[in-house]
Amino acid sequence: MDSMTLFIASLAVSCIGALASVLLIKADNAAKTAGCLIGAVAAVLSFIAGLEAVLGDVSSLNTVFFFPFARLELLLNGLAGLIVVLISILAFAGFIYGLSYFDEYPGKVGRAGFFMNTFVASMMLVITADNVFWFLVAFELMSLTSYFLVVIEENKNSIRGGWLYFVIAHVGFVLIMASFLLMTNGVGGSFSFSDFRTHDFGPAVSSACFVLAFFGFGAKAGIIPLHSWLPQAHPEAPSNVSALMSGGMIKIGILGILKVGLDLLAGSGVQLWWGLIVLVFGSISSVLGVVYALHEHDIKRLLAYHSVENIGIILLGVGASMTAHALGNDVIATIALMAALYHTLNHAMFKGELFLGAGSLLYATGTRNMEKMGGLFRRMPVTAVCFLIGALAISAIPPLNGFVSEWFTYQGLIGAAMDGGIGALFQTATYASWIGPMPFTNFTLLLNPLAGLLIAVIAALAFVAWLYGLSYFDEYYEAGIGVIGFFMNLFIASMNLVILADNAFWFLVFFELMSLTSYVLVIIDRTEASLKGGFLYLIMAHIGFLMIACSFFAMASAT
């Protein structure tokens, strides 16, 4: 039996599971058993189909289905097969988990089984759809079914989280639809993705299509600044659904970015700045996702913010791959893409495990507040060990899978930077220079694409910080808001100048200015803790400064 036949069979079984859950809606135990066991069977079938596709059994379907103007076209290739495999694993675990966990939702088990089976089937269709019409239909079905799972508790928090998710999901849907319709118009009205792949849309149209698709799929992936639905929606859904959404659904956003940038627009050629945009938003998401998570005590909200971080890490690999591809270095492009896909798989596994573990803790304790949890290792040793493994993996502790894929990603970035591909980021440059009073004080700035990327990241973070400060700086009224503004502007400017400096003397000057201005910002409230932390930071910063200066002086003496 080929992979497509198995895949269609899995969709049919999912539909049977959804129907059985509805027919048994008044009998919770029967609906739970039927919905979960039939859903688990569907997950096994789709897993085998996806695995066969990954191993080389690429298959497709092209037939008339309901609408003659939009043929049902499905393509199960290696990339689609990988995402099918990871969602199948999560779905199987989620359905088996639901045999006990859905007892927490009396009177709603039938609904949960119906929407969960439909949700899984719709994700499978989105992954394999090779036609604009059916892709958008499946994408909308995926959003609607997951929305009803988020609001299943029907309380204030779930309705608020569901509404925010619903709005952002449909903003993304509109952007994706606009991108696809632009491509449809470019190929003379065809809805088939196969026609897009071979058509040259031209730089302007292809760029517009990519930008629209990037932010549309980025909303589904949860990139910053389109991330706000994750910490609102994921905690409110049942924990096995949270595992599916965070471990699986948001990866469809990654798949969409790859599909448009490297597949559907292949005939137009990948442009360098597309990869740089992906790298910028990946960098911002990977940093700020962790920052937001540090302030959380709600275990499921914390895990949701870590999904933002890991999506950022995946996008670093995607962006590096696209950049290398645009520069003609296919080896580095392949390495970076493999790293991104490896982390996609790894994140699905450990994030799914952590959300299921969080559900077990919620089931046992009745709270998501980590401050109220303690001594659970003695009561729940198996859950504790599994959760510990997942926590170590998401923290990238060797030798677990999170470390391997993140290290792989960073090695791809570093290797690309040192190779002839992305190394071009160091070579294409704009210079600005002024003669100083002494030869070693000649003021020289160097702006190359890599420096531009770092400055763009700092600018984006600074923009968010300034917006945040419109209200947050009121907490520092006594310290002097004007003083904070002065030193914060100097700090940002000094960071940019450190990046641009192409002279050892001025690099050290700006580095010292960066250290001093940030030191002042650390001790701005003049408490004992801030003074102690600031003093330690000042010492370590100047140890680093001296080591950098010695390195520069050694190089200067050698020349």
Coordinates of C-alpha atoms in Angstrom, one line a residue:
M1 CA 0.0 0.0 0.0
D2 CA 1.5 3.3 -1.0
S3 CA 1.9 6.3 1.3
M4 CA -1.0 8.3 -0.2
T5 CA -3.5 5.4 0.2
L6 CA -2.5 5.1 3.9
F7 CA -2.7 8.8 4.3
I8 CA -6.3 9.0 2.8
A9 CA -7.2 6.0 5.1
S10 CA -6.0 8.0 8.1
L11 CA -8.1 10.9 7.2
A12 CA -11.1 8.6 6.8
V13 CA -10.5 7.1 10.2
S14 CA -10.2 10.5 11.8
C15 CA -13.6 11.4 10.3
I16 CA -15.1 8.2 11.7
G17 CA -13.6 9.1 15.2
A18 CA -15.1 12.6 15.0
L19 CA -18.5 11.2 13.9
A20 CA -18.5 8.5 16.7
S21 CA -17.7 11.2 19.3
V22 CA -20.7 13.2 18.2
L23 CA -23.1 10.2 18.0
L24 CA -22.1 9.3 21.6
I25 CA -22.0 12.8 22.9
K26 CA -24.4 12.1 25.8
A27 CA -22.3 9.2 27.0
D28 CA -19.0 10.6 28.2
N29 CA -17.2 7.3 28.7
A30 CA -18.3 5.9 25.4
A31 CA -17.5 9.1 23.5
K32 CA -14.1 9.3 25.2
T33 CA -13.2 5.7 24.4
A34 CA -14.4 5.8 20.8
G35 CA -12.9 9.2 20.0
C36 CA -9.5 8.6 21.5
L37 CA -9.0 5.0 20.3
I38 CA -10.2 5.7 16.8
G39 CA -8.0 8.9 16.7
A40 CA -5.0 6.8 17.9
V41 CA -5.6 4.4 15.0
A42 CA -5.7 7.3 12.5
A43 CA -2.4 8.6 14.0
V44 CA -0.7 5.3 13.5
L45 CA -1.8 5.2 9.8
S46 CA -0.7 8.7 9.1
F47 CA 2.6 8.0 10.9
I48 CA 3.3 5.1 8.6
A49 CA 2.3 7.2 5.5
G50 CA 4.6 10.0 6.6
L51 CA 7.5 7.7 7.4
E52 CA 7.2 6.1 3.9
A53 CA 7.3 9.6 2.3
V54 CA 10.3 10.6 4.3
L55 CA 12.0 7.3 3.1
G56 CA 11.4 8.2 -0.5
D57 CA 7.9 7.0 -1.4
V58 CA 6.6 10.4 -2.7
S59 CA 3.0 10.2 -3.8
S60 CA 0.3 12.6 -4.9
L61 CA -3.5 12.7 -5.6
N62 CA -5.2 14.8 -8.2
T63 CA -9.0 14.4 -8.6
V64 CA -12.2 16.3 -8.8
F65 CA -13.8 16.6 -5.3
F66 CA -17.1 18.6 -4.9
F67 CA -15.8 21.7 -6.9
P68 CA -14.8 21.3 -10.5
F69 CA -13.0 24.6 -10.5
A70 CA -10.7 23.5 -7.7
R71 CA -9.3 20.0 -8.0
L72 CA -8.3 18.1 -4.9
E73 CA -4.5 18.0 -5.2
L74 CA -2.4 16.5 -2.4
L75 CA 1.3 16.0 -2.4
L76 CA 3.0 13.8 0.2
N77 CA 6.8 14.4 -0.2
G78 CA 9.7 14.2 2.2
L79 CA 9.1 17.6 3.9
A80 CA 5.4 17.1 4.2
G81 CA 6.1 13.5 5.5
L82 CA 8.3 14.8 8.2
I83 CA 5.7 17.2 9.6
V84 CA 3.0 14.4 9.2
V85 CA 5.2 12.1 11.3
L86 CA 5.8 14.5 14.1
I87 CA 2.1 15.5 14.3
S88 CA 1.1 11.8 14.2
I89 CA 3.4 11.1 17.2
L90 CA 1.9 13.9 19.2
A91 CA -1.7 13.0 18.1
F92 CA -1.2 9.4 19.2
A93 CA 0.2 10.5 22.6
G94 CA -2.6 13.0 23.0
F95 CA -5.4 10.6 22.3
I96 CA -4.0 7.9 24.6
Y97 CA -3.5 10.7 27.3
G98 CA -7.1 11.8 26.7
L99 CA -8.4 8.4 27.9
S100 CA -7.9 9.6 31.4
Y101 CA -7.4 13.4 31.1
F102 CA -10.8 14.0 29.4
D103 CA -12.5 13.0 32.6
E104 CA -11.7 16.5 33.7
Y105 CA -14.3 17.8 31.2
P106 CA -17.6 16.2 32.2
G107 CA -20.3 16.8 29.7
K108 CA -17.8 18.1 27.1
V109 CA -16.0 14.9 26.2
G110 CA -17.9 14.2 23.0
R111 CA -17.2 17.8 21.8
A112 CA -13.5 17.4 22.7
G113 CA -13.3 14.1 20.7
F114 CA -15.1 15.6 17.7
F115 CA -13.0 18.7 17.5
M116 CA -9.7 17.0 18.3
N117 CA -10.1 14.4 15.5
T118 CA -11.2 17.1 13.1
F119 CA -8.3 19.3 14.2
V120 CA -5.7 16.5 13.5
A121 CA -7.3 15.7 10.1
S122 CA -7.3 19.4 9.1
M123 CA -3.6 19.8 10.0
M124 CA -2.8 16.8 7.8
L125 CA -4.7 18.3 4.9
V126 CA -2.9 21.7 5.3
I127 CA 0.5 19.9 5.2
T128 CA -0.3 18.0 2.0
A129 CA -2.6 20.4 0.1
D130 CA -1.1 21.3 -3.3
N131 CA -3.9 23.6 -4.4
V132 CA -4.7 27.2 -3.1
F133 CA -8.5 26.5 -2.6
W134 CA -8.1 23.3 -0.6
F135 CA -5.1 24.7 1.3
L136 CA -7.2 27.7 2.5
V137 CA -10.2 25.5 3.3
A138 CA -8.1 23.2 5.4
F139 CA -6.2 26.1 7.1
E140 CA -9.5 27.7 8.1
L141 CA -10.8 24.4 9.4
M142 CA -7.6 23.9 11.4
S143 CA -8.1 27.4 13.0
L144 CA -11.8 26.9 13.8
T145 CA -11.4 23.4 15.3
S146 CA -8.5 24.5 17.5
Y147 CA -10.4 27.6 18.5
F148 CA -13.3 25.5 19.8
L149 CA -10.8 23.3 21.7
V150 CA -9.3 26.4 23.3
V151 CA -12.7 27.7 24.6
I152 CA -14.0 24.3 25.6
E153 CA -14.0 25.3 29.3
E154 CA -16.2 28.3 28.5
N155 CA -14.8 30.5 31.3
K156 CA -13.6 34.1 31.1
N157 CA -9.9 33.2 30.5
S158 CA -10.5 30.6 27.8
I159 CA -13.0 32.9 26.0
R160 CA -10.5 35.8 26.1
G161 CA -7.6 33.6 25.0
G162 CA -9.7 32.0 22.3
W163 CA -10.9 35.4 20.9
L164 CA -7.3 36.7 20.7
Y165 CA -6.3 33.5 18.9
F166 CA -9.2 33.7 16.6
V167 CA -8.4 37.3 15.6
I168 CA -4.7 36.7 15.0
A169 CA -5.3 33.4 13.2
H170 CA -7.6 35.2 10.7
V171 CA -5.2 38.1 10.2
G172 CA -2.7 35.5 9.2
F173 CA -5.2 33.7 7.0
V174 CA -6.0 36.9 5.1
L175 CA -2.3 37.6 4.6
I176 CA -1.7 34.1 3.3
M177 CA -4.7 34.3 1.0
A178 CA -3.5 37.6 -0.4
S179 CA -0.1 36.0 -1.1
F180 CA -1.7 33.0 -2.9
L181 CA -4.1 35.2 -4.9
L182 CA -1.2 37.3 -6.1
M183 CA 0.5 34.1 -7.3
T184 CA -2.7 32.8 -8.8
N185 CA -3.1 36.1 -10.7
G186 CA 0.5 35.8 -11.9
V187 CA -0.1 32.3 -13.5
G188 CA -3.3 33.3 -15.2
G189 CA -5.8 32.1 -12.6
S190 CA -4.6 28.6 -11.8
F191 CA -5.0 27.4 -8.2
S192 CA -2.4 24.6 -8.6
F193 CA 0.8 25.0 -6.7
S194 CA 2.6 23.0 -9.4
D195 CA 2.1 26.0 -11.8
F196 CA 3.5 28.4 -9.2
R197 CA 6.8 26.4 -8.9
T198 CA 7.8 26.9 -12.5
H199 CA 6.6 30.5 -13.0
D200 CA 8.9 33.6 -12.7
F201 CA 6.8 36.2 -10.9
G202 CA 9.5 38.8 -11.1
P203 CA 11.3 40.4 -8.1
A204 CA 8.5 42.8 -7.0
V205 CA 5.6 40.4 -7.1
S206 CA 7.6 37.5 -5.6
S207 CA 8.9 39.7 -2.8
A208 CA 5.3 40.9 -2.1
C209 CA 4.1 37.3 -2.0
F210 CA 6.9 36.2 0.3
V211 CA 6.4 39.1 2.8
L212 CA 2.7 38.5 3.0
A213 CA 3.2 34.8 3.4
F214 CA 6.0 35.3 6.0
F215 CA 3.8 37.3 8.3
G216 CA 0.7 35.2 7.6
F217 CA 2.4 32.0 8.5
G218 CA 4.4 33.8 11.2
A219 CA 1.1 34.6 13.0
K220 CA 0.4 30.8 13.1
A221 CA 4.0 30.0 14.2
G222 CA 3.9 32.7 16.9
I223 CA 6.8 34.9 15.9
I224 CA 7.2 38.2 17.7
P225 CA 5.3 40.5 17.4
L226 CA 2.5 38.1 16.4
H227 CA 2.9 35.9 19.4
S228 CA 0.5 37.3 21.9
W229 CA -2.1 34.5 21.4
L230 CA 0.2 31.7 22.4
P231 CA 0.4 32.5 26.2
Q232 CA -3.3 33.2 26.2
A233 CA -4.7 30.3 24.2
H234 CA -2.3 27.4 24.9
P235 CA -2.8 27.4 28.7
E236 CA -6.6 27.4 28.3
A237 CA -6.8 24.4 26.0
P238 CA -6.8 20.8 27.4
S239 CA -3.2 19.9 28.0
N240 CA -3.1 17.2 25.2
V241 CA -4.5 19.8 22.8
S242 CA -1.8 22.3 24.0
A243 CA 0.8 19.6 23.2
L244 CA -0.7 19.3 19.7
M245 CA -0.9 23.1 19.1
S246 CA 2.6 24.0 20.5
G247 CA 4.4 20.9 19.3
G248 CA 2.6 20.5 16.0
M249 CA 0.3 23.2 14.7
I250 CA 2.8 26.1 15.0
K251 CA 5.2 24.0 12.9
I252 CA 2.8 24.4 10.1
G253 CA 3.7 28.0 10.2
I254 CA 7.4 27.0 9.6
L255 CA 6.3 24.7 6.9
G256 CA 4.4 27.5 5.2
I257 CA 7.4 29.9 5.2
L258 CA 9.6 27.2 3.7
K259 CA 6.9 26.2 1.2
V260 CA 6.5 29.7 -0.1
G261 CA 10.1 30.9 0.1
L262 CA 11.9 27.8 -1.2
D263 CA 9.2 25.9 -3.1
L264 CA 6.4 27.9 -4.6
L265 CA 8.6 30.9 -5.5
A266 CA 11.5 28.7 -6.7
G267 CA 11.0 29.8 -10.3
S268 CA 11.5 33.4 -9.3
G269 CA 14.7 32.8 -7.2
V270 CA 15.3 33.4 -3.5
Q271 CA 16.4 36.9 -2.8
L272 CA 19.0 37.7 -0.2
W273 CA 16.9 40.1 1.9
W274 CA 14.2 37.4 2.4
G275 CA 16.7 35.4 4.4
L276 CA 17.8 38.4 6.4
I277 CA 14.2 39.2 7.3
V278 CA 13.7 35.7 8.6
L279 CA 17.0 35.9 10.6
V280 CA 16.0 39.2 12.2
F281 CA 12.6 38.0 13.4
G282 CA 14.1 34.7 14.4
S283 CA 16.7 36.5 16.5
I284 CA 14.1 38.7 18.2
S285 CA 11.7 35.8 18.9
S286 CA 14.5 33.6 20.3
V287 CA 15.7 36.3 22.7
L288 CA 12.4 37.9 23.8
G289 CA 10.6 34.5 24.1
V290 CA 13.0 33.6 26.9
V291 CA 12.8 37.0 28.5
Y292 CA 9.0 36.8 28.7
A293 CA 9.2 33.2 30.1
L294 CA 11.4 34.3 32.9
H295 CA 8.6 36.3 34.5
E296 CA 6.0 33.5 34.4
H297 CA 4.8 31.3 37.3
D298 CA 2.0 29.7 35.3
I299 CA 3.6 26.5 34.0
K300 CA 1.6 26.4 30.7
R301 CA 2.1 30.0 30.0
L302 CA 5.9 29.6 30.6
L303 CA 5.9 26.6 28.1
A304 CA 4.0 28.8 25.6
Y305 CA 6.6 31.5 25.7
H306 CA 9.3 28.9 25.3
S307 CA 7.6 27.9 22.1
V308 CA 8.1 31.5 20.9
E309 CA 11.9 31.1 21.7
N310 CA 12.2 27.8 19.9
I311 CA 10.3 29.0 16.8
G312 CA 12.9 31.8 16.7
I313 CA 15.7 29.2 16.8
I314 CA 14.1 27.3 14.0
L315 CA 13.8 30.5 12.0
L316 CA 17.5 31.2 12.4
G317 CA 18.2 27.9 10.6
V318 CA 15.6 28.8 7.9
G319 CA 16.9 32.3 7.5
A320 CA 20.5 31.1 7.2
S321 CA 19.4 28.5 4.6
M322 CA 17.6 31.0 2.5
T323 CA 20.5 33.5 2.7
A324 CA 23.0 30.8 1.7
H325 CA 20.7 29.7 -1.1
A326 CA 20.5 33.3 -2.4
L327 CA 24.3 33.5 -2.4
G328 CA 24.7 30.2 -4.3
N329 CA 26.1 28.1 -1.5
D330 CA 23.9 25.0 -1.6
V331 CA 26.1 23.1 0.9
I332 CA 25.6 25.6 3.7
A333 CA 21.9 26.1 2.7
T334 CA 21.4 22.4 3.1
I335 CA 23.1 22.2 6.4
A336 CA 21.1 25.1 7.8
L337 CA 17.8 23.7 6.5
M338 CA 18.6 20.3 8.1
A339 CA 19.4 22.0 11.4
A340 CA 16.0 23.9 11.3
L341 CA 14.1 20.7 10.5
Y342 CA 15.9 18.7 13.1
H343 CA 15.0 21.3 15.8
T344 CA 11.5 21.4 14.5
L345 CA 11.2 17.6 15.2
N346 CA 13.1 17.9 18.5
H347 CA 10.9 20.7 19.8
A348 CA 7.8 18.9 18.9
M349 CA 9.0 15.9 21.0
F350 CA 10.1 17.7 24.1
K351 CA 7.4 20.4 24.1
G352 CA 4.7 17.7 23.7
E353 CA 6.2 15.8 26.6
L354 CA 6.3 18.9 28.8
F355 CA 2.7 20.0 28.0
L356 CA 1.5 16.5 28.8
G357 CA 3.6 16.6 32.0
A358 CA 2.1 20.0 32.9
G359 CA -1.4 18.4 32.4
S360 CA -0.5 15.6 34.8
L361 CA 0.6 18.2 37.4
L362 CA -2.6 20.2 36.9
Y363 CA -4.6 16.9 37.1
A364 CA -3.0 16.0 40.4
T365 CA -2.6 19.4 42.1
G366 CA -5.5 21.5 40.6
T367 CA -3.1 24.5 39.9
R368 CA -0.8 25.8 37.2
N369 CA 1.1 28.0 39.6
M370 CA 4.6 26.6 40.0
E371 CA 5.1 28.6 43.3
K372 CA 2.4 26.4 44.9
M373 CA 4.0 23.1 43.7
G374 CA 6.6 21.2 45.8
G375 CA 7.5 17.7 46.9
L376 CA 5.9 16.2 43.8
F377 CA 8.8 13.9 43.1
R378 CA 7.7 11.6 45.9
R379 CA 4.1 11.6 44.8
M380 CA 4.6 11.4 41.1
P381 CA 8.1 9.9 40.4
V382 CA 7.4 8.8 36.8
T383 CA 6.0 12.2 35.8
A384 CA 8.9 13.9 37.6
V385 CA 11.6 11.9 35.7
C386 CA 9.8 12.4 32.4
F387 CA 9.4 16.1 33.0
L388 CA 13.0 16.4 34.1
I389 CA 14.2 14.9 30.8
G390 CA 12.0 17.2 28.8
A391 CA 13.2 20.2 30.8
L392 CA 16.8 19.3 30.3
A393 CA 16.1 18.8 26.6
I394 CA 14.4 22.2 26.2
S395 CA 17.3 23.8 28.1
A396 CA 19.7 22.3 25.5
I397 CA 21.7 20.3 28.0
P398 CA 24.0 17.8 26.3
P399 CA 23.6 15.0 25.3
L400 CA 19.9 15.4 24.8
N401 CA 18.2 16.2 21.5
G402 CA 17.6 19.9 22.2
F403 CA 21.3 20.5 22.6
V404 CA 22.1 18.5 19.4
S405 CA 19.8 20.4 17.2
E406 CA 20.6 23.9 18.6
W407 CA 24.3 23.1 18.3
F408 CA 23.7 22.0 14.8
T409 CA 21.9 25.3 14.0
Y410 CA 24.7 27.4 15.5
Q411 CA 27.4 25.4 13.7
G412 CA 25.5 26.0 10.5
L413 CA 25.4 29.7 11.2
I414 CA 29.1 29.8 12.2
G415 CA 30.2 27.6 9.3
A416 CA 28.2 29.7 6.9
A417 CA 29.8 32.9 8.2
M418 CA 33.3 31.5 7.8
D419 CA 32.7 29.9 4.4
G420 CA 32.5 31.5 1.0
G421 CA 28.7 31.7 1.1
I422 CA 27.4 33.8 3.9
G423 CA 30.9 35.0 4.2
A424 CA 29.9 37.4 1.5
L425 CA 28.0 39.2 4.3
F426 CA 31.4 40.4 5.5
Q427 CA 32.6 41.3 2.0
T428 CA 29.9 43.5 0.5
A429 CA 30.4 46.7 2.5
T430 CA 30.0 50.5 2.8
Y431 CA 32.8 52.5 4.3
A432 CA 32.9 55.8 6.1
S433 CA 36.1 57.3 7.4
W434 CA 37.6 60.5 8.9
I435 CA 41.3 61.2 9.5
G436 CA 42.1 61.5 13.2
P437 CA 44.9 63.6 14.8
M438 CA 47.1 60.4 15.1
P439 CA 47.2 57.4 12.7
F440 CA 45.7 55.0 15.2
T441 CA 42.7 57.3 15.8
N442 CA 41.5 57.4 12.2
F443 CA 37.7 57.1 12.6
T444 CA 36.4 54.3 10.3
L445 CA 33.0 52.7 10.1
L446 CA 32.2 49.5 8.2
L447 CA 28.6 48.7 7.3
N448 CA 28.2 45.2 5.7
P449 CA 25.1 43.0 5.6
L450 CA 26.1 41.2 8.8
A451 CA 26.5 44.5 10.7
G452 CA 23.2 45.6 9.1
L453 CA 21.5 42.5 10.4
L454 CA 22.7 43.1 14.0
I455 CA 21.8 46.7 13.9
A456 CA 18.3 45.7 12.6
V457 CA 17.9 43.3 15.6
I458 CA 19.0 46.0 18.0
A459 CA 16.6 48.5 16.4
A460 CA 13.7 46.1 16.7
L461 CA 14.5 45.4 20.4
A462 CA 15.0 49.1 21.1
F463 CA 11.6 49.9 19.5
V464 CA 9.9 47.3 21.8
A465 CA 11.8 48.6 24.8
W466 CA 10.8 52.2 24.1
L467 CA 7.1 51.3 23.7
Y468 CA 7.3 49.3 26.9
G469 CA 8.9 52.2 28.6
L470 CA 6.0 54.5 27.9
S471 CA 4.3 53.0 31.0
Y472 CA 7.0 51.1 32.7
F473 CA 9.3 54.1 33.2
D474 CA 6.7 55.6 35.6
E475 CA 8.1 53.1 38.1
Y476 CA 11.4 55.1 38.1
Y477 CA 10.0 58.6 38.6
E478 CA 12.4 59.3 41.5
A479 CA 15.4 58.2 39.6
G480 CA 14.6 60.7 36.8
I481 CA 13.0 59.5 33.6
G482 CA 15.0 62.0 31.6
V483 CA 18.2 60.5 33.0
I484 CA 17.0 57.0 31.9
G485 CA 16.2 58.3 28.5
F486 CA 19.6 59.9 28.1
F487 CA 21.6 56.9 29.1
M488 CA 19.4 54.5 27.2
N489 CA 19.9 56.5 24.0
L490 CA 23.7 56.5 24.6
F491 CA 23.6 52.8 25.3
I492 CA 21.8 52.0 22.0
A493 CA 24.1 54.3 20.0
S494 CA 27.2 52.8 21.6
M495 CA 26.1 49.3 20.7
N496 CA 25.6 50.3 17.1
L497 CA 28.9 52.0 16.9
V498 CA 30.7 48.9 18.4
I499 CA 29.2 46.9 15.6
L500 CA 30.3 49.4 12.9
A501 CA 33.7 50.4 14.2
D502 CA 36.5 49.3 11.9
N503 CA 39.4 50.7 14.0
A504 CA 40.7 49.1 17.2
F505 CA 41.0 52.5 19.0
W506 CA 37.4 53.5 18.3
F507 CA 36.1 50.0 18.9
L508 CA 37.5 50.1 22.4
V509 CA 36.2 53.6 23.0
F510 CA 32.7 52.6 22.0
F511 CA 32.9 49.3 23.9
E512 CA 33.8 51.2 27.1
L513 CA 30.9 53.7 26.5
M514 CA 28.5 50.8 26.1
S515 CA 29.7 49.2 29.3
L516 CA 29.5 52.5 31.3
T517 CA 26.0 53.5 30.0
S518 CA 24.6 50.1 30.7
Y519 CA 26.2 50.1 34.2
V520 CA 24.4 53.4 34.9
L521 CA 21.1 51.9 33.8
V522 CA 21.7 48.8 36.0
I523 CA 22.1 50.9 39.2
I524 CA 19.5 53.6 38.2
D525 CA 17.3 52.9 41.3
R526 CA 20.3 52.9 43.6
T527 CA 19.1 50.0 45.8
E528 CA 21.6 47.7 47.5
A529 CA 20.8 44.8 45.1
S530 CA 21.3 47.0 42.0
L531 CA 24.5 48.5 43.3
K532 CA 25.9 45.1 44.1
G533 CA 24.8 43.7 40.7
G534 CA 26.2 46.8 38.9
F535 CA 29.5 46.5 40.7
L536 CA 29.9 42.9 39.6
Y537 CA 28.9 43.7 36.1
L538 CA 31.4 46.6 35.9
I539 CA 34.2 44.4 37.1
M540 CA 33.5 41.6 34.7
A541 CA 32.9 44.0 31.8
H542 CA 36.3 45.6 32.4
I543 CA 38.0 42.2 32.6
G544 CA 36.6 41.5 29.2
F545 CA 37.6 44.9 28.0
L546 CA 41.2 44.3 29.0
M547 CA 41.4 41.0 27.3
I548 CA 39.9 42.4 24.1
A549 CA 42.4 45.3 24.3
C550 CA 45.3 42.9 24.7
S551 CA 44.2 40.9 21.7
F552 CA 44.0 44.1 19.6
F553 CA 47.4 45.3 20.8
A554 CA 49.0 42.0 19.9
M555 CA 47.5 42.1 16.4
A556 CA 48.7 45.7 16.0
S557 CA 52.3 44.9 17.1
A558 CA 52.3 42.0 14.6
T559 CA 51.5 44.3 11.7

